CSV table of C-alpha atoms and ligand atoms in Angstrom, one decimal:
chain,number,residue,atom,x,y,z
X,815,MET,CA,4.1,7.0,-18.0
X,816,ALA,CA,4.2,5.5,-21.3
X,817,GLN,CA,2.0,3.5,-23.6
X,818,GLY,CA,2.1,2.2,-27.2
X,819,PRO,CA,1.6,4.4,-30.2
X,820,MET,CA,-1.8,6.1,-30.4
X,821,GLY,CA,-4.6,5.5,-32.9
X,822,PRO,CA,-4.0,4.4,-36.4
X,823,GLY,CA,-0.8,6.6,-36.8
X,824,PRO,CA,0.3,9.9,-35.3
X,825,CYS,CA,1.2,11.7,-38.6
X,826,SER,CA,-1.0,13.4,-41.1
X,827,ALA,CA,-0.8,14.9,-44.7
X,828,LEU,CA,2.8,14.0,-45.5
X,829,SER,CA,5.0,16.5,-47.3
X,830,HIS,CA,8.6,16.9,-46.7
X,831,GLU,CA,8.7,20.4,-48.1
X,832,PRO,CA,8.7,23.1,-45.5
X,833,SER,CA,5.7,25.3,-46.1
X,834,ALA,CA,6.2,28.8,-47.4
X,835,MET,CA,2.8,30.1,-46.2
X,836,VAL,CA,2.7,31.5,-42.7
X,837,MET,CA,0.3,30.1,-40.2
X,838,ASP,CA,-1.1,32.2,-37.3
X,839,SER,CA,0.3,30.9,-34.1
X,840,VAL,CA,-2.3,33.0,-32.1
X,841,ALA,CA,-5.1,31.3,-34.0
X,842,ILE,CA,-3.6,27.8,-33.2
X,843,LYS,CA,-3.5,28.6,-29.5
X,844,ALA,CA,-7.1,30.0,-29.5
X,845,LYS,CA,-8.3,26.8,-31.3
X,846,ALA,CA,-6.3,24.6,-28.8
X,847,ARG,CA,-8.1,26.4,-26.0
X,848,GLU,CA,-11.5,25.9,-27.7
X,849,LEU,CA,-10.7,22.1,-28.0
X,850,GLY,CA,-10.1,21.7,-24.2
X,851,PHE,CA,-6.4,22.4,-23.8
X,852,ASP,CA,-5.6,24.7,-20.9
X,853,LEU,CA,-2.1,25.7,-22.1
X,854,CYS,CA,-0.5,25.8,-25.6
X,855,GLY,CA,2.9,27.1,-26.5
X,856,ILE,CA,5.4,26.6,-29.4
X,857,ALA,CA,9.0,25.4,-29.1
X,858,PRO,CA,11.6,25.3,-31.8
X,859,ALA,CA,12.5,21.8,-33.2
X,860,ALA,CA,16.2,22.5,-32.3
X,861,ASP,CA,19.1,21.1,-30.4
X,862,LEU,CA,17.9,22.1,-26.9
X,863,PRO,CA,20.5,22.0,-24.2
X,864,GLU,CA,18.4,19.9,-21.7
X,865,LEU,CA,17.9,17.1,-24.2
X,866,LYS,CA,21.5,15.9,-23.7
X,867,PHE,CA,20.7,14.9,-20.0
X,868,PHE,CA,18.7,11.9,-21.2
X,869,ASN,CA,21.7,9.8,-22.2
X,870,GLU,CA,23.5,10.6,-18.9
X,871,TRP,CA,20.3,9.5,-17.0
X,872,LEU,CA,20.2,6.2,-19.0
X,873,ALA,CA,23.9,5.6,-18.3
X,874,ARG,CA,23.4,5.9,-14.6
X,875,GLY,CA,20.8,3.1,-14.9
X,876,TYR,CA,18.0,5.4,-13.7
X,877,ALA,CA,15.5,4.1,-16.4
X,878,GLY,CA,15.2,0.8,-14.5
X,879,ALA,CA,13.7,-1.9,-16.7
X,880,MET,CA,12.0,0.6,-19.1
X,881,ALA,CA,13.9,-0.9,-22.1
X,882,TYR,CA,11.8,1.2,-24.6
X,883,LEU,CA,13.6,4.4,-23.4
X,884,GLN,CA,17.1,2.8,-24.1
X,885,ARG,CA,15.8,1.5,-27.5
X,886,SER,CA,14.5,4.9,-28.6
X,887,ALA,CA,17.4,7.0,-27.1
X,888,GLU,CA,18.7,8.2,-30.5
X,889,ARG,CA,15.4,9.5,-31.6
X,890,ARG,CA,14.6,11.0,-28.3
X,891,ALA,CA,17.7,13.2,-28.7
X,892,ASP,CA,16.0,15.4,-31.3
X,893,VAL,CA,12.5,15.5,-32.7
X,894,ARG,CA,14.0,16.0,-36.1
X,895,ARG,CA,15.0,12.3,-36.0
X,896,VAL,CA,11.3,11.5,-35.6
X,897,VAL,CA,10.0,14.0,-38.2
X,898,PRO,CA,12.9,15.2,-40.3
X,899,SER,CA,11.0,18.2,-41.7
X,900,ALA,CA,10.1,19.5,-38.2
X,901,GLN,CA,10.5,23.1,-37.6
X,902,THR,CA,8.4,23.5,-34.5
X,903,VAL,CA,6.8,21.6,-31.7
X,904,ILE,CA,3.3,22.7,-30.5
X,905,VAL,CA,3.0,21.7,-27.0
X,906,VAL,CA,-0.3,21.4,-25.1
X,907,GLY,CA,-1.0,21.1,-21.4
X,908,VAL,CA,-4.2,20.0,-19.7
X,909,ASN,CA,-5.0,20.4,-16.0
X,910,TYR,CA,-6.3,17.2,-14.4
X,911,ASN,CA,-6.5,18.3,-10.8
X,912,ALA,CA,-9.8,16.9,-9.6
X,913,ASP,CA,-11.3,18.2,-6.3
X,914,ARG,CA,-10.1,15.7,-3.7
X,915,PRO,CA,-7.5,15.9,-0.9
X,916,TYR,CA,-3.8,15.1,-1.4
X,917,SER,CA,-2.5,11.8,-0.1
X,918,THR,CA,-0.2,13.8,2.2
X,919,GLU,CA,-3.5,15.1,3.9
X,920,CYS,CA,-4.7,11.5,4.7
X,921,ALA,CA,-3.8,10.0,8.0
X,922,ASP,CA,-5.6,6.7,7.5
X,923,PRO,CA,-3.1,4.0,6.4
X,924,HIS,CA,-6.1,1.7,5.4
X,925,ARG,CA,-7.1,4.2,2.6
X,926,ALA,CA,-5.8,3.2,-0.8
X,927,GLN,CA,-3.7,5.9,-2.5
X,928,ILE,CA,-4.0,6.2,-6.3
X,929,ALA,CA,-2.1,8.8,-8.3
X,930,ARG,CA,-4.4,11.7,-9.3
X,931,TYR,CA,-3.6,11.4,-13.1
X,932,ALA,CA,-5.1,7.9,-13.1
X,933,TRP,CA,-8.4,8.6,-11.4
X,934,GLY,CA,-10.5,9.3,-14.6
X,935,ASP,CA,-10.3,8.3,-18.3
X,936,ASP,CA,-7.0,7.4,-20.0
X,937,TYR,CA,-5.4,10.7,-20.9
X,938,HIS,CA,-3.7,9.2,-23.9
X,939,ASP,CA,-7.1,8.5,-25.5
X,940,VAL,CA,-8.6,11.9,-24.4
X,941,LEU,CA,-5.7,14.1,-25.5
X,942,ALA,CA,-5.1,12.1,-28.7
X,943,LYS,CA,-8.7,12.9,-29.8
X,944,ARG,CA,-8.2,16.6,-29.1
X,945,LEU,CA,-4.9,16.8,-30.8
X,946,ASP,CA,-6.4,15.1,-33.9
X,947,ALA,CA,-9.0,17.7,-34.0
X,948,LEU,CA,-6.4,20.4,-33.7
X,949,VAL,CA,-4.4,19.0,-36.6
X,950,ALA,CA,-7.4,18.5,-38.8
X,951,TRP,CA,-8.4,22.2,-38.1
X,952,MET,CA,-4.7,23.3,-39.0
X,953,HIS,CA,-4.9,21.4,-42.3
X,954,ALA,CA,-8.3,23.0,-43.1
X,955,GLU,CA,-6.9,26.5,-42.3
X,956,HIS,CA,-3.7,25.9,-44.1
X,957,PRO,CA,-4.3,24.2,-47.5
X,958,GLU,CA,-0.7,23.8,-48.4
X,959,PRO,CA,0.7,20.4,-47.4
X,960,PHE,CA,2.7,20.2,-44.3
X,961,GLU,CA,3.7,17.4,-41.9
X,962,ALA,CA,2.2,17.2,-38.4
X,963,CYS,CA,2.7,14.2,-35.9
X,964,ALA,CA,0.7,14.2,-32.7
X,965,TYR,CA,1.9,12.4,-29.6
X,966,VAL,CA,0.7,12.0,-26.0
X,967,ASP,CA,3.4,10.2,-24.1
X,968,THR,CA,3.4,7.9,-27.1
X,969,GLY,CA,6.3,8.9,-29.2
X,970,PRO,CA,10.1,9.2,-28.8
X,971,VAL,CA,9.9,12.7,-27.5
X,972,GLN,CA,11.2,14.3,-24.3
X,973,GLU,CA,8.0,16.1,-23.7
X,974,ARG,CA,9.1,18.0,-20.6
X,975,VAL,CA,12.0,19.6,-22.4
X,976,TYR,CA,9.8,20.9,-25.2
X,977,ALA,CA,7.2,22.0,-22.7
X,978,GLN,CA,9.7,24.1,-20.9
X,979,HIS,CA,10.9,25.7,-24.2
X,980,ALA,CA,7.3,26.3,-25.3
X,981,GLY,CA,6.8,28.3,-22.1
X,982,ILE,CA,4.3,25.9,-20.7
X,983,GLY,CA,6.3,25.6,-17.4
X,984,TRP,CA,9.7,24.9,-16.0
X,985,ILE,CA,11.1,21.6,-15.2
X,986,GLY,CA,11.0,21.5,-11.3
X,987,LYS,CA,13.5,19.8,-9.0
X,988,ASN,CA,10.9,16.9,-8.8
X,989,THR,CA,11.3,16.7,-12.6
X,990,CYS,CA,7.7,17.7,-13.3
X,991,VAL,CA,6.7,20.6,-15.5
X,992,ILE,CA,5.2,23.4,-13.3
X,993,ASN,CA,3.1,26.2,-14.6
X,994,PRO,CA,3.1,29.3,-12.4
X,995,GLN,CA,-0.7,29.6,-12.6
X,996,LEU,CA,-1.9,26.0,-12.8
X,997,GLY,CA,0.8,24.0,-10.9
X,998,SER,CA,2.1,20.7,-12.1
X,999,TRP,CA,-1.1,18.6,-12.4
X,1000,LEU,CA,-0.7,18.8,-16.1
X,1001,PHE,CA,-0.8,16.2,-18.9
X,1002,LEU,CA,1.4,17.1,-21.9
X,1003,GLY,CA,0.9,16.4,-25.5
X,1004,GLU,CA,2.5,17.8,-28.7
X,1005,ILE,CA,2.4,18.2,-32.5
X,1006,ILE,CA,5.7,18.0,-34.2
X,1007,CYS,CA,5.1,20.1,-37.2
X,1008,SER,CA,7.0,21.2,-40.4
X,1009,LEU,CA,5.4,24.7,-40.3
X,1010,SER,CA,7.4,27.6,-39.3
X,1011,LEU,CA,5.5,29.3,-36.4
X,1012,ASP,CA,6.1,32.1,-33.8
X,1013,ILE,CA,8.3,30.6,-31.0
X,1014,ASP,CA,7.4,31.3,-27.4
X,1015,ALA,CA,9.9,32.4,-24.7
X,1016,PRO,CA,11.1,29.4,-22.5
X,1017,ALA,CA,9.7,29.2,-19.1
X,1018,PHE,CA,12.2,30.1,-16.3
X,1019,ASP,CA,13.1,28.1,-13.1
X,1020,GLN,CA,11.1,29.3,-10.1
X,1021,CYS,CA,12.1,26.6,-7.7
X,1022,GLY,CA,14.7,28.8,-6.0
X,1023,THR,CA,16.1,27.4,-2.9
X,1024,CYS,CA,13.2,25.2,-2.1
X,1025,THR,CA,14.0,21.4,-1.7
X,1026,LEU,CA,10.7,20.2,-0.3
X,1027,CYS,CA,10.1,17.5,-2.9
X,1028,ILE,CA,13.5,16.0,-2.5
X,1029,GLU,CA,13.1,15.7,1.3
X,1030,ALA,CA,9.5,14.4,1.1
X,1031,CYS,CA,10.1,11.5,-1.2
X,1032,PRO,CA,9.8,8.3,1.0
X,1033,THR,CA,12.3,6.4,-1.1
X,1034,GLN,CA,14.8,9.2,-1.8
X,1035,ALA,CA,14.2,8.7,-5.5
X,1036,ILE,CA,15.2,12.3,-6.4
X,1037,ARG,CA,18.9,11.8,-6.2
X,1038,GLU,CA,19.7,15.4,-7.1
X,1039,PRO,CA,17.6,18.3,-8.4
X,1040,ARG,CA,15.9,17.2,-11.6
X,1041,VAL,CA,17.4,13.7,-11.6
X,1042,LEU,CA,15.1,11.0,-10.6
X,1043,ASP,CA,16.1,7.2,-10.1
X,1044,SER,CA,13.2,5.3,-11.4
X,1045,ASN,CA,14.4,2.2,-9.5
X,1046,ARG,CA,13.4,3.9,-6.3
X,1047,CYS,CA,10.4,5.8,-7.4
X,1048,ILE,CA,7.1,4.5,-6.1
X,1049,SER,CA,5.4,5.4,-9.4
X,1050,TYR,CA,7.8,3.2,-11.3
X,1051,LEU,CA,7.7,0.4,-8.7
X,1052,THR,CA,3.8,0.2,-8.6
X,1053,ILE,CA,3.2,0.8,-12.3
X,1054,GLU,CA,6.2,-0.1,-14.6
X,1055,HIS,CA,8.0,-2.7,-12.5
X,1056,ARG,CA,7.1,-6.3,-13.2
X,1057,GLY,CA,7.5,-9.1,-10.7
X,1058,ASP,CA,8.2,-8.7,-7.0
X,1059,ILE,CA,9.1,-5.3,-5.7
X,1060,PRO,CA,12.4,-5.2,-3.8
X,1061,SER,CA,11.5,-5.9,-0.2
X,1062,ALA,CA,13.7,-3.1,1.2
X,1063,LEU,CA,11.4,-0.6,-0.6
X,1064,GLU,CA,8.1,-2.2,0.3
X,1065,PRO,CA,7.6,-0.4,3.6
X,1066,ALA,CA,8.2,3.1,2.1
X,1067,ILE,CA,5.4,2.4,-0.5
X,1068,GLY,CA,2.8,2.8,2.3
X,1069,SER,CA,-0.7,2.6,1.0
X,1070,HIS,CA,0.2,3.6,-2.6
X,1071,VAL,CA,-1.5,1.0,-4.9
X,1072,TYR,CA,-0.9,2.8,-8.3
X,1073,GLY,CA,1.6,5.7,-8.8
X,1074,CYS,CA,2.6,8.3,-6.4
X,1075,ASP,CA,2.0,12.1,-6.1
X,1076,ILE,CA,4.0,13.0,-3.0
X,1077,CYS,CA,6.8,15.1,-4.7
X,1078,GLN,CA,4.0,17.2,-6.4
X,1079,GLU,CA,1.7,17.4,-3.3
X,1080,VAL,CA,4.3,19.0,-1.2
X,1081,CYS,CA,5.2,21.5,-3.9
X,1082,PRO,CA,4.3,25.1,-2.9
X,1083,TRP,CA,3.2,25.7,-6.5
X,1084,ASN,CA,0.5,23.1,-6.0
X,1085,ALA,CA,-0.7,24.5,-2.7
X,1086,THR,CA,-3.6,26.4,-4.4
X,1087,ALA,CA,-3.6,24.7,-7.8
X,1088,PRO,CA,-6.9,25.3,-9.6
X,1089,LYS,CA,-9.3,22.3,-9.9
X,1090,SER,CA,-10.6,20.9,-13.2
X,1091,ASP,CA,-14.2,20.2,-13.8
X,1092,ASP,CA,-13.5,18.3,-17.0
X,1093,PRO,CA,-15.7,15.1,-16.7
X,1094,ALA,CA,-12.7,13.1,-18.1
X,1095,TRP,CA,-10.6,13.5,-15.0
X,1096,GLN,CA,-13.1,13.1,-12.2
X,1097,PRO,CA,-12.5,10.0,-10.1
X,1098,ARG,CA,-14.2,6.7,-11.2
X,1099,PRO,CA,-16.5,5.5,-8.3
X,1100,THR,CA,-14.5,2.3,-7.9
X,1101,TRP,CA,-11.4,4.3,-6.9
X,1102,ASP,CA,-12.9,7.3,-5.1
X,1103,GLY,CA,-11.9,7.3,-1.5
X,1104,VAL,CA,-11.6,3.5,-1.6
X,1105,GLY,CA,-10.3,1.4,1.4
X,1106,LEU,CA,-7.6,-1.1,0.9
X,1107,SER,CA,-9.7,-4.0,2.1
X,1108,ALA,CA,-12.6,-3.1,-0.2
X,1109,LEU,CA,-10.2,-3.1,-3.1
X,1110,ASP,CA,-8.7,-6.3,-2.0
X,1111,GLY,CA,-12.2,-7.9,-1.8
X,1112,LYS,CA,-13.1,-7.0,-5.4
X,1113,SER,CA,-13.2,-9.9,-7.9
X,1114,ASP,CA,-10.8,-10.0,-10.9
X,1115,ALA,CA,-13.9,-9.3,-13.2
X,1116,GLU,CA,-14.8,-6.2,-11.1
X,1117,LEU,CA,-11.3,-4.9,-11.2
X,1118,ALA,CA,-10.9,-5.6,-14.9
X,1119,GLY,CA,-14.1,-3.7,-15.6
X,1120,ALA,CA,-13.0,-0.7,-13.7
X,1121,LEU,CA,-9.6,-0.7,-15.5
X,1122,LYS,CA,-11.3,-0.4,-18.9
X,1123,GLY,CA,-10.6,2.9,-20.6
X,1124,SER,CA,-8.4,3.9,-17.7
X,1125,SER,CA,-4.6,4.5,-17.6
X,1126,MET,CA,-4.5,2.0,-14.7
X,1127,ARG,CA,-4.8,-0.8,-17.3
X,1128,ARG,CA,-1.0,-0.7,-17.5
X,1129,THR,CA,-0.5,-2.9,-14.4
X,1130,LYS,CA,-3.3,-5.2,-15.3
X,1131,VAL,CA,-5.3,-6.8,-12.5
X,1132,GLN,CA,-2.3,-8.9,-11.4
X,1133,GLY,CA,-0.1,-5.9,-10.9
X,1134,LEU,CA,-2.8,-4.0,-9.0
X,1135,ARG,CA,-3.3,-7.0,-6.7
X,1136,ARG,CA,0.4,-7.2,-5.9
X,1137,ASN,CA,0.4,-3.6,-5.0
X,1138,VAL,CA,-2.7,-3.9,-2.8
X,1139,ARG,CA,-1.2,-6.8,-0.9
X,1140,ILE,CA,1.9,-4.7,-0.1
X,1141,ALA,CA,-0.2,-1.8,1.0
X,1142,VAL,CA,-2.4,-4.0,3.2
X,1143,ASP,CA,0.8,-5.4,5.0
X,1144,ASN,CA,2.1,-1.8,5.3
X,1145,ALA,CA,-1.2,-0.6,6.8
X,1146,GLU,CA,-1.3,-3.5,9.3
X,1147,ALA,CA,2.3,-2.7,10.4
X,1148,THR,CA,1.5,1.0,10.8
X,1149,ALA,CA,-1.7,0.3,12.8
X,1150,ALA,CA,0.3,-2.1,15.1
X,1151,ILE,CA,3.0,0.6,15.6
X,1152,ARG,CA,0.3,3.1,16.5
X,1153,ARG,CA,-1.4,0.6,18.9
X,1154,ARG,CA,1.9,0.0,20.6
X,1155,ARG,CA,2.6,3.7,20.9
X,1156,ALA,CA,-0.9,4.4,22.4
X,1157,ASP,CA,-0.6,1.5,24.9
X,1158,PRO,CA,3.1,1.0,25.8
X,1159,VAL,CA,3.9,-2.0,28.0
I,1492,B12,C1,9.6,7.4,-18.3
I,1492,B12,C2,8.5,8.3,-17.6
I,1492,B12,C3,8.3,8.1,-16.3
I,1492,B12,C4,9.2,7.3,-15.4
I,1492,B12,C5,10.5,8.2,-15.1
I,1492,B12,C6,10.1,9.6,-14.7
I,1492,B12,C7,11.3,10.6,-14.7
I,1492,B12,N1,11.2,11.7,-13.9
I,1492,B12,O1,12.2,10.5,-15.6
I,1492,B12,C8,8.4,7.1,-14.1
I,1492,B12,C9,7.6,5.7,-14.3
I,1492,B12,C10,9.0,7.1,-12.8
I,1492,B12,C11,7.4,8.2,-14.3
I,1492,B12,C12,6.6,8.7,-13.2
I,1492,B12,C13,5.7,9.7,-13.4
I,1492,B12,N2,5.2,10.3,-14.5
I,1492,B12,CO1,6.0,9.9,-16.3
I,1492,B12,N3,6.8,9.8,-18.0
I,1492,B12,C14,7.8,9.2,-18.4
I,1492,B12,C15,8.0,9.6,-19.9
I,1492,B12,C16,7.4,8.4,-20.8
I,1492,B12,C17,9.5,9.8,-20.3
I,1492,B12,C18,10.2,10.7,-19.3
I,1492,B12,C19,11.7,10.7,-19.5
I,1492,B12,O2,12.2,10.8,-20.6
I,1492,B12,N4,12.5,10.6,-18.4
I,1492,B12,C20,13.9,10.7,-18.5
I,1492,B12,C21,14.3,12.0,-17.8
I,1492,B12,C22,15.9,12.1,-18.0
I,1492,B12,O3,13.7,13.0,-18.6
I,1492,B12,P1,12.7,14.1,-17.9
I,1492,B12,O4,12.0,13.5,-16.8
I,1492,B12,O5,11.9,14.7,-19.0
I,1492,B12,O6,13.8,15.1,-17.3
I,1492,B12,C23,14.4,16.2,-17.9
I,1492,B12,C24,14.8,17.1,-16.9
I,1492,B12,O7,14.8,16.5,-15.6
I,1492,B12,C25,16.1,17.6,-17.4
I,1492,B12,N5,17.3,17.3,-16.6
I,1492,B12,C26,17.8,16.2,-16.2
I,1492,B12,N6,18.8,16.2,-15.5
I,1492,B12,C27,19.1,17.6,-15.4
I,1492,B12,C28,20.1,18.3,-14.7
I,1492,B12,C29,20.1,19.6,-14.8
I,1492,B12,C30,21.2,20.4,-14.1
I,1492,B12,C31,19.1,20.3,-15.6
I,1492,B12,C32,19.1,21.8,-15.6
I,1492,B12,C33,18.0,19.6,-16.2
I,1492,B12,C34,18.0,18.3,-16.1
I,1492,B12,O8,16.4,17.0,-18.7
I,1492,B12,C35,15.7,15.8,-18.8
I,1492,B12,C36,15.6,15.5,-20.1
I,1492,B12,O9,16.8,15.1,-20.6
I,1492,B12,C37,7.2,10.9,-20.0
I,1492,B12,C38,6.6,11.2,-21.4
I,1492,B12,C39,7.6,11.6,-22.4
I,1492,B12,N7,7.6,11.1,-23.5
I,1492,B12,O10,8.4,12.6,-22.1
I,1492,B12,C40,6.1,10.7,-19.0
I,1492,B12,C41,5.7,12.0,-18.2
I,1492,B12,C42,7.0,12.6,-17.8
I,1492,B12,N8,5.1,11.4,-17.0
I,1492,B12,C43,4.2,12.1,-16.5
I,1492,B12,C44,3.5,11.8,-15.2
I,1492,B12,C45,2.1,12.6,-15.0
I,1492,B12,C46,4.1,11.1,-14.3
I,1492,B12,C47,3.7,10.9,-12.8
I,1492,B12,C48,3.2,12.3,-12.2
I,1492,B12,C49,2.6,9.9,-12.6
I,1492,B12,C50,2.3,9.5,-11.2
I,1492,B12,N9,1.7,10.3,-10.4
I,1492,B12,O11,2.7,8.4,-10.8
I,1492,B12,C51,5.1,10.4,-12.2
I,1492,B12,C52,6.0,11.7,-11.7
I,1492,B12,C53,7.2,11.1,-11.1
I,1492,B12,C54,8.3,12.2,-11.3
I,1492,B12,N10,8.7,12.9,-10.4
I,1492,B12,O12,8.8,12.2,-12.5
I,1492,B12,C55,3.9,13.4,-17.3
I,1492,B12,C56,4.4,14.6,-16.6
I,1492,B12,C57,3.7,15.9,-16.8
I,1492,B12,C58,4.5,17.0,-16.1
I,1492,B12,N11,3.7,17.9,-15.6
I,1492,B12,O13,5.6,17.0,-16.0
I,1492,B12,C59,4.6,12.9,-18.7
I,1492,B12,C60,5.2,14.1,-19.5
I,1492,B12,C61,3.5,12.1,-19.5
I,1492,B12,C62,2.5,13.2,-20.2
I,1492,B12,N12,2.4,13.2,-21.5
I,1492,B12,O14,1.8,13.9,-19.5
I,1492,B12,N13,7.3,8.6,-15.6
I,1493,SF4,S1,8.7,21.2,-4.2
I,1493,SF4,FE1,10.1,23.1,-4.3
I,1493,SF4,S2,12.0,22.3,-5.3
I,1493,SF4,FE2,10.4,20.7,-5.6
I,1493,SF4,S3,9.5,21.2,-7.6
I,1493,SF4,FE3,8.3,22.3,-6.1
I,1493,SF4,S4,9.2,24.4,-5.9
I,1493,SF4,FE4,10.7,23.0,-7.0
């Protein structure tokens, strides 16, 4: 998911001189926890081996029409092209797993499926505020000038790669960052920083021989382990894709009206993932267990009201309506097939 740059500007207290004073990494992590981050780790601002897969991925056309990824490819290759003084990347993770069943547990094709990450408030806003508070605290603790730029899916940064190298979690075969204790229902954010801090050990791959996510994807979007073709991904099609969705893929979208979680729901590391009671991520009443016909029956004004302050703004009312119509057709087709099976002539 991606949005425009956050707030008035992501960087603070500019100084291109690397600081000589040492800041306490343990204290930064304790403060991060106090501010509502469940995980915090520190990666080096270095030439990390996984960064190079990005260009290969673009060359295969797997970014679909997300032209901003192509435009920013050079900067995405290394955070030092974003912040030349960078020495470290402080990565944070927040568990957004609200207490509701997975879409794979729902047999009713008439129930609208909305990706878990989008149920509550817009994570860009929530995490940005918390990161700003962390940066402000760091400046207060460390009076010498240093550079710190905070991003939440808003900058030209390959967040998952830095998260893996900060020890937050490994990049699973479904391409999501998985933490062994919290699973993969995690938002990521980072502070690119000119301070020299203690670096964490990278997380190691714990997917093993499992391939459940690859097999479960209804559109076969995971072409090989850790390589996702956006053109086939239900998340991309329902959120990022503009205009008509390719008709060959429509049936596989099922009742997904915004995003998709299937490759994470089938993951064994999410089988007992802890729930978050953070009010920011609890489902808004408009989306909570909503049926497709109820959603279809809402006025533009009602939908626009519910989208305010939510990441679901990205599709606008028009995009959401397009998705709901496909889902309604899919639900009717599924119901007809079930009727035929129950009553064969
Ligand atoms: C573009 C984008 C998308 C696109 C493309 C996703 C993709 N897998 O590439 C679409 C629209 C499909 C999408 C969907 C989703 N997204 Co998104 N998305 C992004 C964004 C903006 C960029 C990701 C990117 O650069 N993709 C390009 C690929 C190449 O990079 P990558 O996914 O990081 O993959 C790395 C590895 O796979 C590895 N790699 C690749 N090939 C190989 C091969 C080998 C052999 C090895 C070892 C490694 C390896 O290197 C890659 C980096 O070069 C990030 C934010 C950011 N700035 O990073 C959020 C982000 C990845 N998205 C996020 C979320 C929450 C989602 C969804 C869950 C939302 C939903 N439920 O609908 C889905 C998940 C679908 C999925 N399985 O990825 C979170 C993920 C958090 C997490 N725990 O991982 C992020 C980090 C946003 C955030 N700040 O929280 N997203
Ligand atoms: S489902 Fe299996 S292969 Fe896929 S990410 Fe989870 S552990 Fe890895």
